mmCIF file of C-alpha atoms in Angstrom:
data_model
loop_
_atom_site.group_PDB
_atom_site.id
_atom_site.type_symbol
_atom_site.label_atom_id
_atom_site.label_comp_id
_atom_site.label_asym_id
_atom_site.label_seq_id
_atom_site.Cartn_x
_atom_site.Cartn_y
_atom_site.Cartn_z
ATOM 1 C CA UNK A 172 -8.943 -13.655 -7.711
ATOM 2 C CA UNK A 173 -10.217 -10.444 -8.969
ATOM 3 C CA UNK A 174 -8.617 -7.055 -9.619
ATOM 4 C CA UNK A 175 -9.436 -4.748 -6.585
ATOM 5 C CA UNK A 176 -9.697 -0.699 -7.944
ATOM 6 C CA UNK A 177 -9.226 1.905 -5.262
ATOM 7 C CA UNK A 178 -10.158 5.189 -5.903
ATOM 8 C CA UNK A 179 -9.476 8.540 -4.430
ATOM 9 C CA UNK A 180 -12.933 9.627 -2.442
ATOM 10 C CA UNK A 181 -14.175 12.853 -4.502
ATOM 11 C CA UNK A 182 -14.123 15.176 -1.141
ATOM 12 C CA UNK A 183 -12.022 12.751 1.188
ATOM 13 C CA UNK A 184 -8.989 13.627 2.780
ATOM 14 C CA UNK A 185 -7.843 16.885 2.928
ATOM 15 C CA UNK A 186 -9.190 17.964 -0.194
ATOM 16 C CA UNK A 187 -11.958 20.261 1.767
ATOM 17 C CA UNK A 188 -8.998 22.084 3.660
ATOM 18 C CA UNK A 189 -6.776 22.611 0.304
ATOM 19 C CA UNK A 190 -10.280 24.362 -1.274
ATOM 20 C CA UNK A 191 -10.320 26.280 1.854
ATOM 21 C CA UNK A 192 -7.109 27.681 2.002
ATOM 22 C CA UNK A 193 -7.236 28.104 -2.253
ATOM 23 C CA UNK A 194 -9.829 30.706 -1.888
ATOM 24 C CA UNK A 195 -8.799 32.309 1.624
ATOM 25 C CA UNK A 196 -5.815 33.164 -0.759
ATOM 26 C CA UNK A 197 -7.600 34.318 -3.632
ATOM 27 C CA UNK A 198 -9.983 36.590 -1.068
ATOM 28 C CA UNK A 199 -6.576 38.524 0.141
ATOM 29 C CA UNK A 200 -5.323 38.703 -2.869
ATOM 30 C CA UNK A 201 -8.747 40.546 -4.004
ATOM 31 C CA UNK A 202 -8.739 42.419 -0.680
ATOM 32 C CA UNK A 203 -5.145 43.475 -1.137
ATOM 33 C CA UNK A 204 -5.432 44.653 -5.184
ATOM 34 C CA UNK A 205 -9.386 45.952 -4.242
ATOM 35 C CA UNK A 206 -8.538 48.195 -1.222
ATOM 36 C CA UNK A 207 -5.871 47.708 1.449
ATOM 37 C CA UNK A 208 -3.821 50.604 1.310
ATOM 38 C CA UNK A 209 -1.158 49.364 3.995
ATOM 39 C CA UNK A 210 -0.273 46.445 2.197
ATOM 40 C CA UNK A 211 2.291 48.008 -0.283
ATOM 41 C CA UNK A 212 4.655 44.692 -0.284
ATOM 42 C CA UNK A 213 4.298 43.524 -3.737
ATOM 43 C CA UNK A 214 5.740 39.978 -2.529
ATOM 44 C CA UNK A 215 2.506 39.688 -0.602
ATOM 45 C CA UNK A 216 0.480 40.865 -4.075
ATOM 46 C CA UNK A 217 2.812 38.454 -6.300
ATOM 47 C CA UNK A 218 2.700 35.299 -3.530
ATOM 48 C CA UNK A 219 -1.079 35.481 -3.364
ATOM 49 C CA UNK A 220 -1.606 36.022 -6.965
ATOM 50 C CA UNK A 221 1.070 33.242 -7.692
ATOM 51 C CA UNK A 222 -0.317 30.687 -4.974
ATOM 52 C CA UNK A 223 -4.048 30.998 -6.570
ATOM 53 C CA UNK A 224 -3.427 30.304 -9.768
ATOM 54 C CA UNK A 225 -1.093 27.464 -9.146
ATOM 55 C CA UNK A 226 -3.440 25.891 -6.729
ATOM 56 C CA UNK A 227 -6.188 27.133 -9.013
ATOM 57 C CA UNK A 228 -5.232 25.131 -12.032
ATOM 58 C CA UNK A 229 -4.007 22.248 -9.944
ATOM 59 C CA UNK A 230 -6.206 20.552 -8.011
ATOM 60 C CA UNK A 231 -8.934 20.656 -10.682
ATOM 61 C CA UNK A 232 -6.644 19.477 -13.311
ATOM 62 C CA UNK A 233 -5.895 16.610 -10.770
ATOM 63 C CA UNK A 234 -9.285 16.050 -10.274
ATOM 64 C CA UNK A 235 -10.417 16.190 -13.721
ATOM 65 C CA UNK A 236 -7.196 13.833 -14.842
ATOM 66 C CA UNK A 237 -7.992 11.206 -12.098
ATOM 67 C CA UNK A 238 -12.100 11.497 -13.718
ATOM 68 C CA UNK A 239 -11.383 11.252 -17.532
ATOM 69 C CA UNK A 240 -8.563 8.528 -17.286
ATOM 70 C CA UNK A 241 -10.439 6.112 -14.829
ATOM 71 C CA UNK A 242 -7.220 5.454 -13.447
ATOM 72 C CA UNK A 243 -7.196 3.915 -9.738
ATOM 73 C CA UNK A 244 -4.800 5.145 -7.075
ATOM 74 C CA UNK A 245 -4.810 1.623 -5.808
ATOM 75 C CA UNK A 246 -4.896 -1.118 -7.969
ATOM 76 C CA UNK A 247 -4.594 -5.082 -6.055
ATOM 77 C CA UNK A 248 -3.932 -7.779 -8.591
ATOM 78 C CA UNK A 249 -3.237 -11.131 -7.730
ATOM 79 C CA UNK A 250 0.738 -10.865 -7.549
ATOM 80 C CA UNK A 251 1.137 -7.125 -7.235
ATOM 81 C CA UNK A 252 -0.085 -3.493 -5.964
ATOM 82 C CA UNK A 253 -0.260 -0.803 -8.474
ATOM 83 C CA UNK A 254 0.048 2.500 -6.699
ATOM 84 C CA UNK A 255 -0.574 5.765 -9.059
ATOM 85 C CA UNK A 256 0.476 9.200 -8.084
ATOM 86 C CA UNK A 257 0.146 12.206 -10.705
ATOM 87 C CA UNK A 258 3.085 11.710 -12.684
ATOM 88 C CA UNK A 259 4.413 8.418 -11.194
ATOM 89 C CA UNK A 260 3.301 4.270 -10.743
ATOM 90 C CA UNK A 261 4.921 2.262 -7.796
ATOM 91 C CA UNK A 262 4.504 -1.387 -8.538
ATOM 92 C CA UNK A 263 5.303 -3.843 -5.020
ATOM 93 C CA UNK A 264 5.296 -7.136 -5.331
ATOM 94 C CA UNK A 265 4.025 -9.639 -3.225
ATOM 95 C CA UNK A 266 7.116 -12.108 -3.670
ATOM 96 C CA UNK A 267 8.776 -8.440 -1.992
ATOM 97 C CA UNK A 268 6.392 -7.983 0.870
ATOM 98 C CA UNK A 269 6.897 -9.637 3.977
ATOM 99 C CA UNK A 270 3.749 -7.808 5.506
ATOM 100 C CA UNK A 271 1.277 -4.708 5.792
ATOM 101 C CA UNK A 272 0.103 -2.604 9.245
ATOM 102 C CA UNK A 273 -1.713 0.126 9.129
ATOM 103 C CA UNK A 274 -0.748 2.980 11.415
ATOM 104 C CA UNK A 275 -2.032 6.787 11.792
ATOM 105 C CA UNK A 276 -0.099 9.391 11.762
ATOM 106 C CA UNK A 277 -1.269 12.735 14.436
ATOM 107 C CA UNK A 278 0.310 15.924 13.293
ATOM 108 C CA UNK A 279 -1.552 18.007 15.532
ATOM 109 C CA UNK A 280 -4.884 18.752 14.824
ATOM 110 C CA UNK A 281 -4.698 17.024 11.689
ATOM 111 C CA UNK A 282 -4.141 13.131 10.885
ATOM 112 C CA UNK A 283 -2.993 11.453 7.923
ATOM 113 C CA UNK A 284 -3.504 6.924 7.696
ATOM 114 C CA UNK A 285 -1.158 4.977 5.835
ATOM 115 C CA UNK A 286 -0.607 1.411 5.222
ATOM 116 C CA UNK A 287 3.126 0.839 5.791
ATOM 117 C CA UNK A 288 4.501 -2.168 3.528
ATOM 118 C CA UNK A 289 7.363 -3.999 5.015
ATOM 119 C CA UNK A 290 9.582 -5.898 2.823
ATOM 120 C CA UNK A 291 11.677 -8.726 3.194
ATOM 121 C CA UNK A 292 15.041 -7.276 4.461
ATOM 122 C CA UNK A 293 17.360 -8.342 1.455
ATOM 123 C CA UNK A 294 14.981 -5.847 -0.741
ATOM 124 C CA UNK A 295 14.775 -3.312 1.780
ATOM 125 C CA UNK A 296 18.515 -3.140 1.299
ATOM 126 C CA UNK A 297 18.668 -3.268 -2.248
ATOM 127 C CA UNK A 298 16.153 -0.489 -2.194
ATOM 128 C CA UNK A 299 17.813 1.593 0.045
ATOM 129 C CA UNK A 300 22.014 0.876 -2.059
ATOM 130 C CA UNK A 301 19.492 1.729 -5.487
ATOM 131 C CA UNK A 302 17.964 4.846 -4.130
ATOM 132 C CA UNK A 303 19.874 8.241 -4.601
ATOM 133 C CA UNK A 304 21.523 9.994 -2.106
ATOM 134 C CA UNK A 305 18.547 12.301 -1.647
ATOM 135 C CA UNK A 306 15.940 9.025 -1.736
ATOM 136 C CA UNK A 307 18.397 7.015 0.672
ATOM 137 C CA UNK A 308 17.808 10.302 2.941
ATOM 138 C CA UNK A 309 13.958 10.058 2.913
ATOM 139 C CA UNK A 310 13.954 6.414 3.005
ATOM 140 C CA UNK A 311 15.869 6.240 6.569
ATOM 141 C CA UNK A 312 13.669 8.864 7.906
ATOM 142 C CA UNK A 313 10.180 7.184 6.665
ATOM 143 C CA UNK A 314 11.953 3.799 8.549
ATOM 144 C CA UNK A 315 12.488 5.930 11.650
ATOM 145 C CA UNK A 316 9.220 7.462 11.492
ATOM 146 C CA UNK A 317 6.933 4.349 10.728
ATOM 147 C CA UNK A 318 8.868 1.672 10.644
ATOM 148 C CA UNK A 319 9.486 1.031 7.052
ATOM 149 C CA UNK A 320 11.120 2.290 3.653
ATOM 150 C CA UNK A 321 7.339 2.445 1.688
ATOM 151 C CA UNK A 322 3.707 3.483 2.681
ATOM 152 C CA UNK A 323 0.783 3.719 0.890
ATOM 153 C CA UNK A 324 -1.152 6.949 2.368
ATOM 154 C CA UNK A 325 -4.598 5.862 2.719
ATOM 155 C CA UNK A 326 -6.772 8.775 4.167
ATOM 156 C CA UNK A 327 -8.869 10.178 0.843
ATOM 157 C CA UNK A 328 -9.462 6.112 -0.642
ATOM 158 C CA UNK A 329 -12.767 5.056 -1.361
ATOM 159 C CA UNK A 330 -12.168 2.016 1.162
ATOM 160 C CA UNK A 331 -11.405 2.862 4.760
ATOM 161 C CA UNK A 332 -7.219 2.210 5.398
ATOM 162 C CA UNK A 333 -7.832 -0.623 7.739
ATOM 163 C CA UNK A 334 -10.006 -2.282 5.019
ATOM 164 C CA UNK A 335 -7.480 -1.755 2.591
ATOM 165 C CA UNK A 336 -4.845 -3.434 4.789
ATOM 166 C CA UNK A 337 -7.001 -5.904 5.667
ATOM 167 C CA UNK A 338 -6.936 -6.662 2.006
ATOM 168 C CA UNK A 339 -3.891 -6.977 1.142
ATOM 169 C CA UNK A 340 -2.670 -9.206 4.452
ATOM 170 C CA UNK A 341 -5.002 -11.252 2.967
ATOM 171 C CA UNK A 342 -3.896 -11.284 -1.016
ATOM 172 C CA UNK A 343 -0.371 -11.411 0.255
ATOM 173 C CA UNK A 344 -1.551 -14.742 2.322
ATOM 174 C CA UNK A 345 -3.306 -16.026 -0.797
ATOM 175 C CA UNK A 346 -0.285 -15.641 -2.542
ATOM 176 C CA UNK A 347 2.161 -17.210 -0.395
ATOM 177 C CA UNK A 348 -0.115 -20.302 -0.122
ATOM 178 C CA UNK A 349 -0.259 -20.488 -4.295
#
């Protein structure tokens, strides 16, 4: 079987909307210094100028990271996922896993898709006695929200979530026969 790479889509997700609200900031924060004489707050002056440049640096040095490094957000091996965030790698195991499902999430006008993984119940619990008190915290409330400890959010991937799911129900089959 062959390694599957996942990337992040280059404009998926919410990407667009995080650009959008990046330079919305950085227009009032022009409009404000420029001429708006009945904005003397300086937290509104400082929060703008502060929320620009962090978002400003951010997201392109995410982008740029994500570009130079070649590094997949999802990577599906033969015995394993290999989930990259920024600063942090989540490796799950198929001998974990007792299964995938995909579900959406609707918050409103916006949605986010995930692929929920659902381990076997003796790891669920180890997971949950290993975790901090502050993990153990969001780990009950991702189980009460979506029915498990672990997702994988799927919404800006260059495969479509159900896809992706599809894909690994079927490594996780593979490997169970093997």
């Amino acid at each position: 079987m062959d390694e599957v790479r996942i990337y992040h889509a280059p404009y998926g997700g919410k990407a667009w909307w995080a650009i959008l609200v990046m330079l919305v900031l950085f227009g009032v924060f022009v409009w404000v210094m420029v001429d708006a004489p009945f904005v003397s707050n300086p937290g509104v002056i400082w929060f703008c100028l502060i929320a620009t440049g962090i978002m400003g640096l951010f997201f392109p040095f995410v982008a740029l990271w994500e570009r130079l490094t070649r590094r997949p957000a999802v990577t599906v091996l033969q015995d394993r996922i290999i989930c990259h965030a920024l600063w942090k790698t989540h490796i799950y195991r198929f001998a974990d896993v007792e299964g995938f499902r995909y579900y959406r999430m609707d918050l409103g006008r916006t949605s986010q898709e995930f692929v929920a993984i659902h381990f076997y119940k003796q790891v669920s619990e180890r997971k949950l006695q290993d975790a901090s008190k502050w993990a153990r915290a969001i780990r009950r409330f991702n189980t009460r929200l979506s029915g498990s400890q672990e997702s994988i959010g799927a919404s800006a991937l260059t495969m479509k979530p159900q896809a992706l799911c599809d894909l690994l129900d079927q490594r996780l089959k593979e490997y169970k026969k093997g």
